[in-house]
Amino acid sequence: MDTADRLIESTRALLWERGYVGTSPKAILERAGAGQGSMYHHFSGKRDLALAAVRRTAQEMRESAEERLSGPGTALERVAAYLLREREVLKGCPVGGLTQDPDLMADPELRAPVDETFAWLRERIAALLSEARQDGALGPVLDPADTAAAVVAVLQGGYVLARAADSAEPFHRAVGGVLDLLGARVTD
């Protein structure tokens, strides 16, 4: 891993652990094992480095989601594969967790990759739900865009419930409930 990558990865970890305000350039450099000049050689400062870290986190989430959403199976099976994929539930969503940082969310440029990622996810799931509807697997009562928004909200809320309970069970129940609701609308 080159110095720029080490700086980005260190920033990602520190943003997760400490938030934007608690992530100092000194802590980033120490964790990355880099000198002060290297940070400013690759980035204009902490904010620029944080933006690169947020973008990388968002990109990784999109890639992971797309792997399941474009995999084999029917449209509903692909949505289920995404919802049921292996996750570190008690750690929370790496992108969703960023929304809990008021300083990061107060900066439109830092917030943009988070918003764009959730918009992408809603649109991607809505496209699959539209496909399922066209194939007759999803009833005509459900609006694909509204249902996709509900799926993403349940997923993010499941993380919150799991962390509050210190148990993955509420997350798995929430995901199971969404799958049951979608399954209840499947037609033969």
CSV table of C-alpha atoms in Angstrom, one decimal:
chain,number,residue,atom,x,y,z
A,1,MET,CA,0.0,0.0,0.0
A,2,ASP,CA,1.5,3.4,-1.0
A,3,THR,CA,1.5,6.4,1.4
A,4,ALA,CA,-1.6,8.0,0.0
A,5,ASP,CA,-3.5,4.7,0.5
A,6,ARG,CA,-2.2,4.3,4.0
A,7,LEU,CA,-3.3,7.9,4.8
A,8,ILE,CA,-6.8,7.3,3.3
A,9,GLU,CA,-7.2,4.0,5.2
A,10,SER,CA,-6.0,5.5,8.5
A,11,THR,CA,-8.5,8.4,8.0
A,12,ARG,CA,-11.3,5.9,7.3
A,13,ALA,CA,-10.6,4.0,10.5
A,14,LEU,CA,-10.2,7.2,12.6
A,15,LEU,CA,-13.4,8.8,11.2
A,16,TRP,CA,-15.2,5.6,12.2
A,17,GLU,CA,-13.7,5.5,15.7
A,18,ARG,CA,-13.5,9.2,16.6
A,19,GLY,CA,-15.6,11.2,14.1
A,20,TYR,CA,-14.4,14.1,12.0
A,21,VAL,CA,-13.5,16.5,14.8
A,22,GLY,CA,-11.7,13.8,16.8
A,23,THR,CA,-9.6,12.8,13.8
A,24,SER,CA,-6.5,15.0,14.0
A,25,PRO,CA,-3.9,15.2,11.3
A,26,LYS,CA,-1.3,14.0,13.9
A,27,ALA,CA,-3.4,10.9,14.6
A,28,ILE,CA,-3.8,10.1,10.9
A,29,LEU,CA,0.0,10.4,10.3
A,30,GLU,CA,0.8,8.3,13.3
A,31,ARG,CA,-1.6,5.5,12.3
A,32,ALA,CA,-0.4,5.6,8.7
A,33,GLY,CA,3.2,5.6,9.7
A,34,ALA,CA,3.8,8.7,7.5
A,35,GLY,CA,5.6,12.0,7.9
A,36,GLN,CA,3.8,15.3,7.9
A,37,GLY,CA,5.1,16.3,4.5
A,38,SER,CA,3.6,13.2,2.9
A,39,MET,CA,0.1,14.2,3.9
A,40,TYR,CA,0.4,17.6,2.3
A,41,HIS,CA,2.2,16.1,-0.7
A,42,HIS,CA,-0.9,14.0,-1.5
A,43,PHE,CA,-3.8,16.0,0.0
A,44,SER,CA,-4.4,19.7,0.6
A,45,GLY,CA,-5.3,19.0,4.3
A,46,LYS,CA,-7.5,17.1,6.6
A,47,ARG,CA,-10.8,17.9,4.8
A,48,ASP,CA,-9.4,16.8,1.5
A,49,LEU,CA,-8.1,13.5,3.0
A,50,ALA,CA,-11.5,13.0,4.8
A,51,LEU,CA,-13.3,13.5,1.5
A,52,ALA,CA,-11.1,10.8,-0.1
A,53,ALA,CA,-11.8,8.5,2.8
A,54,VAL,CA,-15.5,9.0,2.6
A,55,ARG,CA,-15.5,8.5,-1.1
A,56,ARG,CA,-13.6,5.2,-0.8
A,57,THR,CA,-16.0,4.0,1.9
A,58,ALA,CA,-18.9,4.8,-0.3
A,59,GLN,CA,-17.3,3.2,-3.4
A,60,GLU,CA,-16.6,0.0,-1.4
A,61,MET,CA,-20.2,-0.2,-0.2
A,62,ARG,CA,-21.5,0.3,-3.8
A,63,GLU,CA,-19.2,-2.4,-5.1
A,64,SER,CA,-20.2,-4.8,-2.4
A,65,ALA,CA,-23.9,-4.2,-3.0
A,66,GLU,CA,-23.6,-4.4,-6.8
A,67,GLU,CA,-21.9,-7.8,-6.5
A,68,ARG,CA,-25.1,-9.2,-5.0
A,69,LEU,CA,-27.6,-7.1,-6.9
A,70,SER,CA,-26.2,-8.1,-10.2
A,71,GLY,CA,-25.6,-11.7,-9.3
A,72,PRO,CA,-27.5,-14.8,-10.4
A,73,GLY,CA,-31.2,-15.3,-9.8
A,74,THR,CA,-34.5,-13.4,-10.2
A,75,ALA,CA,-34.7,-9.8,-9.3
A,76,LEU,CA,-36.2,-10.6,-5.9
A,77,GLU,CA,-33.6,-13.3,-5.3
A,78,ARG,CA,-30.9,-10.7,-6.0
A,79,VAL,CA,-32.5,-8.2,-3.5
A,80,ALA,CA,-32.6,-11.0,-1.0
A,81,ALA,CA,-29.0,-11.9,-1.6
A,82,TYR,CA,-28.0,-8.3,-0.9
A,83,LEU,CA,-30.1,-8.1,2.3
A,84,LEU,CA,-28.8,-11.5,3.6
A,85,ARG,CA,-25.1,-11.0,2.8
A,86,GLU,CA,-22.6,-11.5,5.6
A,87,ARG,CA,-22.2,-8.3,7.6
A,88,GLU,CA,-20.6,-7.1,10.8
A,89,VAL,CA,-23.9,-6.0,12.1
A,90,LEU,CA,-22.8,-4.7,15.5
A,91,LYS,CA,-20.2,-2.4,13.8
A,92,GLY,CA,-23.0,-0.8,11.8
A,93,CYS,CA,-23.0,0.4,8.3
A,94,PRO,CA,-19.8,2.1,7.3
A,95,VAL,CA,-21.6,4.6,5.2
A,96,GLY,CA,-24.7,4.9,7.4
A,97,GLY,CA,-22.5,5.5,10.4
A,98,LEU,CA,-21.1,8.6,8.8
A,99,THR,CA,-24.5,10.2,9.1
A,100,GLN,CA,-24.1,10.2,12.9
A,101,ASP,CA,-21.2,12.7,12.6
A,102,PRO,CA,-22.7,16.2,12.7
A,103,ASP,CA,-19.5,17.8,11.6
A,104,LEU,CA,-19.2,15.6,8.6
A,105,MET,CA,-22.9,16.0,7.7
A,106,ALA,CA,-22.7,19.8,8.1
A,107,ASP,CA,-20.2,20.0,5.2
A,108,PRO,CA,-22.1,19.5,1.9
A,109,GLU,CA,-19.0,18.2,0.0
A,110,LEU,CA,-18.2,15.6,2.7
A,111,ARG,CA,-21.9,14.6,2.9
A,112,ALA,CA,-22.4,14.3,-0.8
A,113,PRO,CA,-20.8,10.8,-1.3
A,114,VAL,CA,-23.0,9.5,1.6
A,115,ASP,CA,-26.2,10.9,0.0
A,116,GLU,CA,-25.2,9.8,-3.5
A,117,THR,CA,-24.5,6.2,-2.2
A,118,PHE,CA,-27.9,5.9,-0.6
A,119,ALA,CA,-29.6,7.4,-3.6
A,120,TRP,CA,-27.7,4.9,-5.8
A,121,LEU,CA,-28.8,2.0,-3.6
A,122,ARG,CA,-32.4,3.1,-3.6
A,123,GLU,CA,-32.4,3.5,-7.4
A,124,ARG,CA,-30.6,0.1,-7.9
A,125,ILE,CA,-33.1,-1.7,-5.7
A,126,ALA,CA,-36.0,0.1,-7.3
A,127,ALA,CA,-34.9,-1.1,-10.7
A,128,LEU,CA,-34.8,-4.6,-9.5
A,129,LEU,CA,-38.3,-4.3,-7.9
A,130,SER,CA,-39.5,-2.8,-11.2
A,131,GLU,CA,-38.1,-5.8,-13.0
A,132,ALA,CA,-39.8,-8.1,-10.4
A,133,ARG,CA,-43.1,-6.3,-11.0
A,134,GLN,CA,-42.8,-6.7,-14.8
A,135,ASP,CA,-42.1,-10.4,-14.3
A,136,GLY,CA,-45.2,-10.7,-12.1
A,137,ALA,CA,-43.1,-11.6,-9.0
A,138,LEU,CA,-44.1,-8.4,-7.2
A,139,GLY,CA,-47.7,-7.2,-7.0
A,140,PRO,CA,-48.8,-4.0,-8.7
A,141,VAL,CA,-49.7,-2.4,-5.4
A,142,LEU,CA,-46.1,-1.7,-4.4
A,143,ASP,CA,-44.4,1.3,-5.9
A,144,PRO,CA,-40.8,0.2,-6.6
A,145,ALA,CA,-39.2,3.5,-5.6
A,146,ASP,CA,-41.2,3.7,-2.4
A,147,THR,CA,-40.5,0.1,-1.6
A,148,ALA,CA,-36.8,0.5,-2.3
A,149,ALA,CA,-36.7,3.4,0.1
A,150,ALA,CA,-38.4,1.3,2.7
A,151,VAL,CA,-35.9,-1.6,2.2
A,152,VAL,CA,-32.9,0.7,2.6
A,153,ALA,CA,-34.5,2.4,5.7
A,154,VAL,CA,-35.2,-1.0,7.3
A,155,LEU,CA,-31.6,-2.1,6.6
A,156,GLN,CA,-30.2,1.1,8.2
A,157,GLY,CA,-32.7,0.9,11.1
A,158,GLY,CA,-31.8,-2.7,11.6
A,159,TYR,CA,-28.2,-1.7,12.3
A,160,VAL,CA,-29.4,0.9,14.8
A,161,LEU,CA,-31.6,-1.6,16.6
A,162,ALA,CA,-28.8,-4.2,16.7
A,163,ARG,CA,-26.3,-1.8,18.1
A,164,ALA,CA,-28.8,-0.6,20.8
A,165,ALA,CA,-29.5,-4.2,21.8
A,166,ASP,CA,-25.9,-5.3,21.4
A,167,SER,CA,-27.2,-8.2,19.4
A,168,ALA,CA,-27.5,-9.0,15.7
A,169,GLU,CA,-31.0,-10.5,16.3
A,170,PRO,CA,-33.0,-7.3,15.7
A,171,PHE,CA,-31.1,-6.7,12.5
A,172,HIS,CA,-31.9,-10.2,11.2
A,173,ARG,CA,-35.5,-9.9,12.3
A,174,ALA,CA,-35.9,-6.6,10.4
A,175,VAL,CA,-34.3,-8.0,7.2
A,176,GLY,CA,-36.5,-11.1,7.6
A,177,GLY,CA,-39.6,-8.9,8.0
A,178,VAL,CA,-38.8,-7.0,4.7
A,179,LEU,CA,-38.2,-10.3,2.9
A,180,ASP,CA,-41.5,-11.7,4.3
A,181,LEU,CA,-43.3,-8.5,3.1
A,182,LEU,CA,-41.8,-8.8,-0.4
A,183,GLY,CA,-42.5,-12.5,-0.4
A,184,ALA,CA,-46.1,-12.0,0.6
A,185,ARG,CA,-46.5,-10.0,-2.6
A,186,VAL,CA,-44.9,-12.6,-4.9
A,187,THR,CA,-47.4,-13.9,-7.4
A,188,ASP,CA,-47.2,-17.3,-9.2
